[in-house]
Amino acid sequence: MTLLHQYMEIKNEELPLKAWKKEACRLFASRMSDRKVRFPCIPATQAFTLGHFRYGFAPNPWHESAGRKLAEIIAEYGKSSRSFGDYSSLVVFFEAEEKVRDVLEYEAVFWDLLSQVSRTDSTPWPVDIPEDPEQALWEFCYEDERYFVYCGTPAHTARQSRSFPYFMLALTPRWVLDRWNAHPQKAAAVAPKIRARLSAYDTAPAHPELKPYGSEGNLEYKQYYLRDDDTSPAGCPFHRAVDFTDIE
């Protein structure tokens, strides 16, 4: 049974999903398609319109099975992502708890989930990606696929672009971003529009860590989870599993 779903299947109630899953997708669709208050990431809104997103669902992020379920969803997505469209991303919604926690608690569980996922990965780390998150070219990898990871939470208020009623992740493969950046004139024309939308969408100014991948001074992990203020973690909380058979 597939762990990935298309929005039209959910919208047309072709799938027997729980109410919270349908509600999460409805709220996400409303945000992506709002013509008055436009979501800042233009490629994301295009991907939604084109139906290139795939959706998965996991238990609340503190549940003991959340990391395992997330790993299963990412694994299934990675095997077929190139067939979903040029703008494809994986969107994962987590079941909500009764209470809303604070931004730093969600940050901690976000990194814990990625670390749990990494521990299930039996594929060697890609040789072209640094293993040290403090390097500009580092990014999260799973089963030899490179991803940019976005996190939204119910705790964010100033950064509405990072706010969502359900804890959620969006994983965009590097090959999608490379295709976008392969057209530099188009990318350059869109970039200021995204910044303008971000300024109108959030009450906080753009986070200082929003920098191009691989650029001098950029640390990619600091963009994965943006706090509601301008601070960022002093070091990357991600802990990848170590293969001790390689240590003499």
PDB file of C-alpha atoms in Angstrom:
ATOM      1  CA  MET A   1       0.000   0.000   0.000  1.00  0.00           C
ATOM      2  CA  THR A   2       1.401   3.361  -1.036  1.00  0.00           C
ATOM      3  CA  LEU A   3       2.325   5.976   1.550  1.00  0.00           C
ATOM      4  CA  LEU A   4       2.165   8.795  -1.023  1.00  0.00           C
ATOM      5  CA  HIS A   5      -0.934  10.559  -2.238  1.00  0.00           C
ATOM      6  CA  GLN A   6      -1.905  13.142  -4.825  1.00  0.00           C
ATOM      7  CA  TYR A   7      -3.948  16.168  -3.863  1.00  0.00           C
ATOM      8  CA  MET A   8      -6.791  15.526  -6.326  1.00  0.00           C
ATOM      9  CA  GLU A   9      -7.285  12.043  -4.872  1.00  0.00           C
ATOM     10  CA  ILE A  10      -7.641  13.578  -1.429  1.00  0.00           C
ATOM     11  CA  LYS A  11      -9.794  16.490  -2.587  1.00  0.00           C
ATOM     12  CA  ASN A  12     -12.189  14.204  -4.452  1.00  0.00           C
ATOM     13  CA  GLU A  13     -12.313  11.852  -1.445  1.00  0.00           C
ATOM     14  CA  GLU A  14     -11.091   8.916  -3.474  1.00  0.00           C
ATOM     15  CA  LEU A  15      -9.021   7.846  -0.465  1.00  0.00           C
ATOM     16  CA  PRO A  16     -10.397   6.666   2.914  1.00  0.00           C
ATOM     17  CA  LEU A  17      -8.336   9.103   4.988  1.00  0.00           C
ATOM     18  CA  LYS A  18      -8.887  10.273   8.539  1.00  0.00           C
ATOM     19  CA  ALA A  19     -10.477  13.696   8.975  1.00  0.00           C
ATOM     20  CA  TRP A  20      -7.276  15.378  10.200  1.00  0.00           C
ATOM     21  CA  LYS A  21      -5.399  14.298   7.087  1.00  0.00           C
ATOM     22  CA  LYS A  22      -8.053  15.756   4.804  1.00  0.00           C
ATOM     23  CA  GLU A  23      -8.107  18.936   6.867  1.00  0.00           C
ATOM     24  CA  ALA A  24      -4.324  19.326   6.689  1.00  0.00           C
ATOM     25  CA  CYS A  25      -4.405  18.981   2.907  1.00  0.00           C
ATOM     26  CA  ARG A  26      -7.307  21.409   2.591  1.00  0.00           C
ATOM     27  CA  LEU A  27      -5.497  24.046   4.652  1.00  0.00           C
ATOM     28  CA  PHE A  28      -2.302  23.536   2.674  1.00  0.00           C
ATOM     29  CA  ALA A  29      -4.146  23.824  -0.631  1.00  0.00           C
ATOM     30  CA  SER A  30      -5.825  27.016   0.538  1.00  0.00           C
ATOM     31  CA  ARG A  31      -2.443  28.528   1.373  1.00  0.00           C
ATOM     32  CA  MET A  32      -0.828  27.507  -1.907  1.00  0.00           C
ATOM     33  CA  SER A  33      -3.714  28.792  -4.029  1.00  0.00           C
ATOM     34  CA  ASP A  34      -4.544  32.036  -2.186  1.00  0.00           C
ATOM     35  CA  ARG A  35      -4.561  34.797  -4.816  1.00  0.00           C
ATOM     36  CA  LYS A  36      -4.822  37.672  -2.337  1.00  0.00           C
ATOM     37  CA  VAL A  37      -2.193  36.687   0.224  1.00  0.00           C
ATOM     38  CA  ARG A  38       0.356  34.954  -1.971  1.00  0.00           C
ATOM     39  CA  PHE A  39       2.665  32.370  -0.463  1.00  0.00           C
ATOM     40  CA  PRO A  40       6.243  33.628  -0.960  1.00  0.00           C
ATOM     41  CA  CYS A  41       7.804  30.589  -2.648  1.00  0.00           C
ATOM     42  CA  ILE A  42       6.719  30.910  -6.281  1.00  0.00           C
ATOM     43  CA  PRO A  43       8.129  27.523  -7.374  1.00  0.00           C
ATOM     44  CA  ALA A  44       6.117  25.882  -4.586  1.00  0.00           C
ATOM     45  CA  THR A  45       2.854  27.468  -5.701  1.00  0.00           C
ATOM     46  CA  GLN A  46       3.598  26.396  -9.276  1.00  0.00           C
ATOM     47  CA  ALA A  47       4.333  22.856  -8.122  1.00  0.00           C
ATOM     48  CA  PHE A  48       1.014  22.731  -6.292  1.00  0.00           C
ATOM     49  CA  THR A  49      -0.926  24.022  -9.304  1.00  0.00           C
ATOM     50  CA  LEU A  50       0.761  21.486 -11.576  1.00  0.00           C
ATOM     51  CA  GLY A  51       0.077  18.614  -9.181  1.00  0.00           C
ATOM     52  CA  HIS A  52       3.763  17.766  -8.747  1.00  0.00           C
ATOM     53  CA  PHE A  53       3.619  17.488  -4.958  1.00  0.00           C
ATOM     54  CA  ARG A  54       3.172  14.187  -3.198  1.00  0.00           C
ATOM     55  CA  TYR A  55       1.748  13.989   0.324  1.00  0.00           C
ATOM     56  CA  GLY A  56       2.397  11.705   3.255  1.00  0.00           C
ATOM     57  CA  PHE A  57       1.086  11.484   6.823  1.00  0.00           C
ATOM     58  CA  ALA A  58       2.819  10.605  10.078  1.00  0.00           C
ATOM     59  CA  PRO A  59       1.953  10.372  13.790  1.00  0.00           C
ATOM     60  CA  ASN A  60       2.575  13.409  15.981  1.00  0.00           C
ATOM     61  CA  PRO A  61       6.305  14.199  15.870  1.00  0.00           C
ATOM     62  CA  TRP A  62       6.903  13.034  19.454  1.00  0.00           C
ATOM     63  CA  HIS A  63       5.314   9.635  18.872  1.00  0.00           C
ATOM     64  CA  GLU A  64       7.800   6.759  19.054  1.00  0.00           C
ATOM     65  CA  SER A  65       6.929   5.659  15.504  1.00  0.00           C
ATOM     66  CA  ALA A  66       7.104   9.106  13.862  1.00  0.00           C
ATOM     67  CA  GLY A  67      10.730   8.843  12.755  1.00  0.00           C
ATOM     68  CA  ARG A  68      10.262   5.359  11.336  1.00  0.00           C
ATOM     69  CA  LYS A  69       7.132   6.385   9.433  1.00  0.00           C
ATOM     70  CA  LEU A  70       8.869   9.476   8.059  1.00  0.00           C
ATOM     71  CA  ALA A  71      11.769   7.333   6.830  1.00  0.00           C
ATOM     72  CA  GLU A  72       9.353   4.994   5.045  1.00  0.00           C
ATOM     73  CA  ILE A  73       7.616   7.913   3.350  1.00  0.00           C
ATOM     74  CA  ILE A  74      10.882   9.521   2.213  1.00  0.00           C
ATOM     75  CA  ALA A  75      12.177   6.188   0.931  1.00  0.00           C
ATOM     76  CA  GLU A  76       9.066   5.610  -1.180  1.00  0.00           C
ATOM     77  CA  TYR A  77       9.165   9.150  -2.512  1.00  0.00           C
ATOM     78  CA  GLY A  78      12.856   8.977  -3.411  1.00  0.00           C
ATOM     79  CA  LYS A  79      12.360   5.882  -5.554  1.00  0.00           C
ATOM     80  CA  SER A  80       9.855   7.627  -7.861  1.00  0.00           C
ATOM     81  CA  SER A  81      10.319  11.376  -7.388  1.00  0.00           C
ATOM     82  CA  ARG A  82      11.612  11.979 -10.915  1.00  0.00           C
ATOM     83  CA  SER A  83       8.328  10.726 -12.343  1.00  0.00           C
ATOM     84  CA  PHE A  84       6.232  13.271 -10.417  1.00  0.00           C
ATOM     85  CA  GLY A  85       7.252  16.408 -12.333  1.00  0.00           C
ATOM     86  CA  ASP A  86      10.035  18.973 -12.612  1.00  0.00           C
ATOM     87  CA  TYR A  87       8.876  20.879  -9.500  1.00  0.00           C
ATOM     88  CA  SER A  88       8.199  17.879  -7.304  1.00  0.00           C
ATOM     89  CA  SER A  89       8.491  17.987  -3.513  1.00  0.00           C
ATOM     90  CA  LEU A  90       7.363  15.690  -0.729  1.00  0.00           C
ATOM     91  CA  VAL A  91       5.020  17.229   1.839  1.00  0.00           C
ATOM     92  CA  VAL A  92       4.541  15.367   5.131  1.00  0.00           C
ATOM     93  CA  PHE A  93       1.899  16.331   7.691  1.00  0.00           C
ATOM     94  CA  PHE A  94       2.084  15.122  11.297  1.00  0.00           C
ATOM     95  CA  GLU A  95      -0.969  14.526  13.440  1.00  0.00           C
ATOM     96  CA  ALA A  96      -1.562  17.391  15.857  1.00  0.00           C
ATOM     97  CA  GLU A  97      -1.383  17.190  19.628  1.00  0.00           C
ATOM     98  CA  GLU A  98      -3.928  18.904  21.859  1.00  0.00           C
ATOM     99  CA  LYS A  99      -1.446  21.594  22.907  1.00  0.00           C
ATOM    100  CA  VAL A 100       0.809  23.795  20.830  1.00  0.00           C
ATOM    101  CA  ARG A 101       4.425  23.714  21.988  1.00  0.00           C
ATOM    102  CA  ASP A 102       6.932  26.530  21.593  1.00  0.00           C
ATOM    103  CA  VAL A 103       9.207  27.195  18.622  1.00  0.00           C
ATOM    104  CA  LEU A 104      12.331  25.738  20.240  1.00  0.00           C
ATOM    105  CA  GLU A 105      10.561  22.508  21.197  1.00  0.00           C
ATOM    106  CA  TYR A 106       9.480  22.028  17.590  1.00  0.00           C
ATOM    107  CA  GLU A 107      13.030  22.810  16.484  1.00  0.00           C
ATOM    108  CA  ALA A 108      14.394  20.068  18.738  1.00  0.00           C
ATOM    109  CA  VAL A 109      11.947  17.454  17.508  1.00  0.00           C
ATOM    110  CA  PHE A 110      12.564  18.472  13.881  1.00  0.00           C
ATOM    111  CA  TRP A 111      16.269  17.666  14.166  1.00  0.00           C
ATOM    112  CA  ASP A 112      15.582  14.551  16.186  1.00  0.00           C
ATOM    113  CA  LEU A 113      13.299  13.274  13.410  1.00  0.00           C
ATOM    114  CA  LEU A 114      15.920  13.874  10.720  1.00  0.00           C
ATOM    115  CA  SER A 115      18.494  12.108  12.882  1.00  0.00           C
ATOM    116  CA  GLN A 116      16.139   9.158  13.386  1.00  0.00           C
ATOM    117  CA  VAL A 117      15.548   8.958   9.639  1.00  0.00           C
ATOM    118  CA  SER A 118      19.287   8.999   8.966  1.00  0.00           C
ATOM    119  CA  ARG A 119      19.825   6.060  11.289  1.00  0.00           C
ATOM    120  CA  THR A 120      17.657   3.902   8.989  1.00  0.00           C
ATOM    121  CA  ASP A 121      19.742   4.755   5.918  1.00  0.00           C
ATOM    122  CA  SER A 122      21.966   1.871   4.829  1.00  0.00           C
ATOM    123  CA  THR A 123      23.233   3.753   1.759  1.00  0.00           C
ATOM    124  CA  PRO A 124      26.680   5.379   2.055  1.00  0.00           C
ATOM    125  CA  TRP A 125      26.684   9.160   2.374  1.00  0.00           C
ATOM    126  CA  PRO A 126      27.079  10.726  -1.109  1.00  0.00           C
ATOM    127  CA  VAL A 127      30.744  11.376  -1.859  1.00  0.00           C
ATOM    128  CA  ASP A 128      29.991  14.831  -3.310  1.00  0.00           C
ATOM    129  CA  ILE A 129      28.289  16.080  -0.137  1.00  0.00           C
ATOM    130  CA  PRO A 130      30.326  17.000   2.970  1.00  0.00           C
ATOM    131  CA  GLU A 131      29.440  14.990   6.050  1.00  0.00           C
ATOM    132  CA  ASP A 132      30.011  18.046   8.237  1.00  0.00           C
ATOM    133  CA  PRO A 133      26.904  20.313   8.411  1.00  0.00           C
ATOM    134  CA  GLU A 134      29.212  23.249   9.083  1.00  0.00           C
ATOM    135  CA  GLN A 135      30.293  23.133   5.424  1.00  0.00           C
ATOM    136  CA  ALA A 136      28.460  25.242   2.832  1.00  0.00           C
ATOM    137  CA  LEU A 137      27.693  22.299   0.512  1.00  0.00           C
ATOM    138  CA  TRP A 138      26.226  20.054   3.217  1.00  0.00           C
ATOM    139  CA  GLU A 139      22.583  19.076   2.927  1.00  0.00           C
ATOM    140  CA  PHE A 140      20.359  16.334   4.254  1.00  0.00           C
ATOM    141  CA  CYS A 141      20.733  13.101   2.297  1.00  0.00           C
ATOM    142  CA  TYR A 142      18.774   9.886   2.369  1.00  0.00           C
ATOM    143  CA  GLU A 143      19.316   6.820   0.206  1.00  0.00           C
ATOM    144  CA  ASP A 144      21.697   8.761  -2.051  1.00  0.00           C
ATOM    145  CA  GLU A 145      19.193  11.573  -2.642  1.00  0.00           C
ATOM    146  CA  ARG A 146      19.962  15.147  -1.581  1.00  0.00           C
ATOM    147  CA  TYR A 147      17.157  17.256  -0.095  1.00  0.00           C
ATOM    148  CA  PHE A 148      16.395  20.769   1.002  1.00  0.00           C
ATOM    149  CA  VAL A 149      14.126  20.446   4.038  1.00  0.00           C
ATOM    150  CA  TYR A 150      11.516  23.021   5.072  1.00  0.00           C
ATOM    151  CA  CYS A 151       9.673  22.897   8.392  1.00  0.00           C
ATOM    152  CA  GLY A 152       6.427  24.608   9.350  1.00  0.00           C
ATOM    153  CA  THR A 153       4.909  24.587  12.846  1.00  0.00           C
ATOM    154  CA  PRO A 154       1.828  25.800  14.740  1.00  0.00           C
ATOM    155  CA  ALA A 155       4.100  27.875  17.014  1.00  0.00           C
ATOM    156  CA  HIS A 156       5.377  30.328  14.409  1.00  0.00           C
ATOM    157  CA  THR A 157       3.566  33.660  14.359  1.00  0.00           C
ATOM    158  CA  ALA A 158       5.929  36.375  13.083  1.00  0.00           C
ATOM    159  CA  ARG A 159       7.106  34.155  10.235  1.00  0.00           C
ATOM    160  CA  GLN A 160       3.797  33.143   8.713  1.00  0.00           C
ATOM    161  CA  SER A 161       5.749  31.563   5.866  1.00  0.00           C
ATOM    162  CA  ARG A 162       6.874  29.000   8.454  1.00  0.00           C
ATOM    163  CA  SER A 163       3.522  28.701  10.194  1.00  0.00           C
ATOM    164  CA  PHE A 164       1.037  25.878   9.698  1.00  0.00           C
ATOM    165  CA  PRO A 165      -1.653  24.402  11.968  1.00  0.00           C
ATOM    166  CA  TYR A 166       0.016  20.985  11.712  1.00  0.00           C
ATOM    167  CA  PHE A 167       3.711  20.284  12.159  1.00  0.00           C
ATOM    168  CA  MET A 168       4.860  19.680   8.596  1.00  0.00           C
ATOM    169  CA  LEU A 169       7.932  19.042   6.483  1.00  0.00           C
ATOM    170  CA  ALA A 170       8.532  19.676   2.803  1.00  0.00           C
ATOM    171  CA  LEU A 171      11.512  17.931   1.207  1.00  0.00           C
ATOM    172  CA  THR A 172      12.661  19.168  -2.193  1.00  0.00           C
ATOM    173  CA  PRO A 173      15.232  17.067  -4.052  1.00  0.00           C
ATOM    174  CA  ARG A 174      18.401  18.844  -5.130  1.00  0.00           C
ATOM    175  CA  TRP A 175      17.773  17.801  -8.746  1.00  0.00           C
ATOM    176  CA  VAL A 176      14.589  19.931  -8.699  1.00  0.00           C
ATOM    177  CA  LEU A 177      16.517  22.957  -7.476  1.00  0.00           C
ATOM    178  CA  ASP A 178      19.296  22.310  -9.997  1.00  0.00           C
ATOM    179  CA  ARG A 179      16.767  22.312 -12.846  1.00  0.00           C
ATOM    180  CA  TRP A 180      15.351  25.592 -11.587  1.00  0.00           C
ATOM    181  CA  ASN A 181      18.815  27.140 -11.303  1.00  0.00           C
ATOM    182  CA  ALA A 182      19.787  25.840 -14.752  1.00  0.00           C
ATOM    183  CA  HIS A 183      17.851  28.841 -16.096  1.00  0.00           C
ATOM    184  CA  PRO A 184      19.739  31.681 -14.380  1.00  0.00           C
ATOM    185  CA  GLN A 185      17.833  34.519 -16.059  1.00  0.00           C
ATOM    186  CA  LYS A 186      14.512  33.074 -14.957  1.00  0.00           C
ATOM    187  CA  ALA A 187      15.786  32.374 -11.438  1.00  0.00           C
ATOM    188  CA  ALA A 188      17.236  35.878 -11.163  1.00  0.00           C
ATOM    189  CA  ALA A 189      13.944  37.430 -12.262  1.00  0.00           C
ATOM    190  CA  VAL A 190      11.915  35.425  -9.758  1.00  0.00           C
ATOM    191  CA  ALA A 191      14.205  35.943  -6.742  1.00  0.00           C
ATOM    192  CA  PRO A 192      13.212  39.585  -6.021  1.00  0.00           C
ATOM    193  CA  LYS A 193       9.541  38.665  -6.399  1.00  0.00           C
ATOM    194  CA  ILE A 194       9.944  35.962  -3.772  1.00  0.00           C
ATOM    195  CA  ARG A 195      11.652  38.425  -1.430  1.00  0.00           C
ATOM    196  CA  ALA A 196       8.857  40.951  -1.958  1.00  0.00           C
ATOM    197  CA  ARG A 197       6.217  38.341  -1.226  1.00  0.00           C
ATOM    198  CA  LEU A 198       8.125  37.232   1.866  1.00  0.00           C
ATOM    199  CA  SER A 199       8.246  40.805   3.144  1.00  0.00           C
ATOM    200  CA  ALA A 200       4.476  41.139   2.716  1.00  0.00           C
ATOM    201  CA  TYR A 201       3.724  37.678   4.158  1.00  0.00           C
ATOM    202  CA  ASP A 202       5.788  37.830   7.355  1.00  0.00           C
ATOM    203  CA  THR A 203       5.789  40.490  10.050  1.00  0.00           C
ATOM    204  CA  ALA A 204       9.424  39.630  10.786  1.00  0.00           C
ATOM    205  CA  PRO A 205      12.120  40.688   8.296  1.00  0.00           C
ATOM    206  CA  ALA A 206      13.720  37.989   6.156  1.00  0.00           C
ATOM    207  CA  HIS A 207      15.930  35.764   8.269  1.00  0.00           C
ATOM    208  CA  PRO A 208      19.642  36.604   7.857  1.00  0.00           C
ATOM    209  CA  GLU A 209      20.452  32.941   7.167  1.00  0.00           C
ATOM    210  CA  LEU A 210      18.484  32.879   3.889  1.00  0.00           C
ATOM    211  CA  LYS A 211      21.377  32.597   1.449  1.00  0.00           C
ATOM    212  CA  PRO A 212      22.021  30.721  -1.812  1.00  0.00           C
ATOM    213  CA  TYR A 213      23.145  27.122  -1.529  1.00  0.00           C
ATOM    214  CA  GLY A 214      26.912  26.793  -1.648  1.00  0.00           C
ATOM    215  CA  SER A 215      27.564  30.515  -1.286  1.00  0.00           C
ATOM    216  CA  GLU A 216      30.235  31.883   1.013  1.00  0.00           C
ATOM    217  CA  GLY A 217      28.974  32.118   4.587  1.00  0.00           C
ATOM    218  CA  ASN A 218      25.944  29.922   3.920  1.00  0.00           C
ATOM    219  CA  LEU A 219      25.125  26.978   6.164  1.00  0.00           C
ATOM    220  CA  GLU A 220      22.239  25.133   4.623  1.00  0.00           C
ATOM    221  CA  TYR A 221      20.963  23.554   7.824  1.00  0.00           C
ATOM    222  CA  LYS A 222      20.230  26.993   9.283  1.00  0.00           C
ATOM    223  CA  GLN A 223      17.585  27.496   6.608  1.00  0.00           C
ATOM    224  CA  TYR A 224      15.789  24.209   7.258  1.00  0.00           C
ATOM    225  CA  TYR A 225      14.238  25.392  10.486  1.00  0.00           C
ATOM    226  CA  LEU A 226      13.905  29.170  10.872  1.00  0.00           C
ATOM    227  CA  ARG A 227      13.039  30.478  14.295  1.00  0.00           C
ATOM    228  CA  ASP A 228      10.479  33.242  14.709  1.00  0.00           C
ATOM    229  CA  ASP A 229      13.277  35.709  15.501  1.00  0.00           C
ATOM    230  CA  ASP A 230      16.675  36.234  13.849  1.00  0.00           C
ATOM    231  CA  THR A 231      18.572  33.739  15.991  1.00  0.00           C
ATOM    232  CA  SER A 232      19.798  30.329  14.872  1.00  0.00           C
ATOM    233  CA  PRO A 233      21.446  27.358  16.599  1.00  0.00           C
ATOM    234  CA  ALA A 234      25.127  27.701  17.447  1.00  0.00           C
ATOM    235  CA  GLY A 235      25.785  24.280  15.900  1.00  0.00           C
ATOM    236  CA  CYS A 236      23.862  21.802  13.800  1.00  0.00           C
ATOM    237  CA  PRO A 237      21.692  19.506  15.968  1.00  0.00           C
ATOM    238  CA  PHE A 238      21.669  16.810  13.269  1.00  0.00           C
ATOM    239  CA  HIS A 239      23.352  13.553  14.298  1.00  0.00           C
ATOM    240  CA  ARG A 240      23.986  11.077  11.524  1.00  0.00           C
ATOM    241  CA  ALA A 241      24.531   7.434  12.333  1.00  0.00           C
ATOM    242  CA  VAL A 242      28.180   6.376  12.206  1.00  0.00           C
ATOM    243  CA  ASP A 243      29.209   3.116  10.585  1.00  0.00           C
ATOM    244  CA  PHE A 244      31.706   1.820  13.115  1.00  0.00           C
ATOM    245  CA  THR A 245      32.861  -0.914  10.702  1.00  0.00           C
ATOM    246  CA  ASP A 246      34.737   1.849   8.848  1.00  0.00           C
ATOM    247  CA  ILE A 247      36.669   2.857  11.966  1.00  0.00           C
ATOM    248  CA  GLU A 248      39.913   1.034  12.554  1.00  0.00           C
TER     249      GLU A 248
END
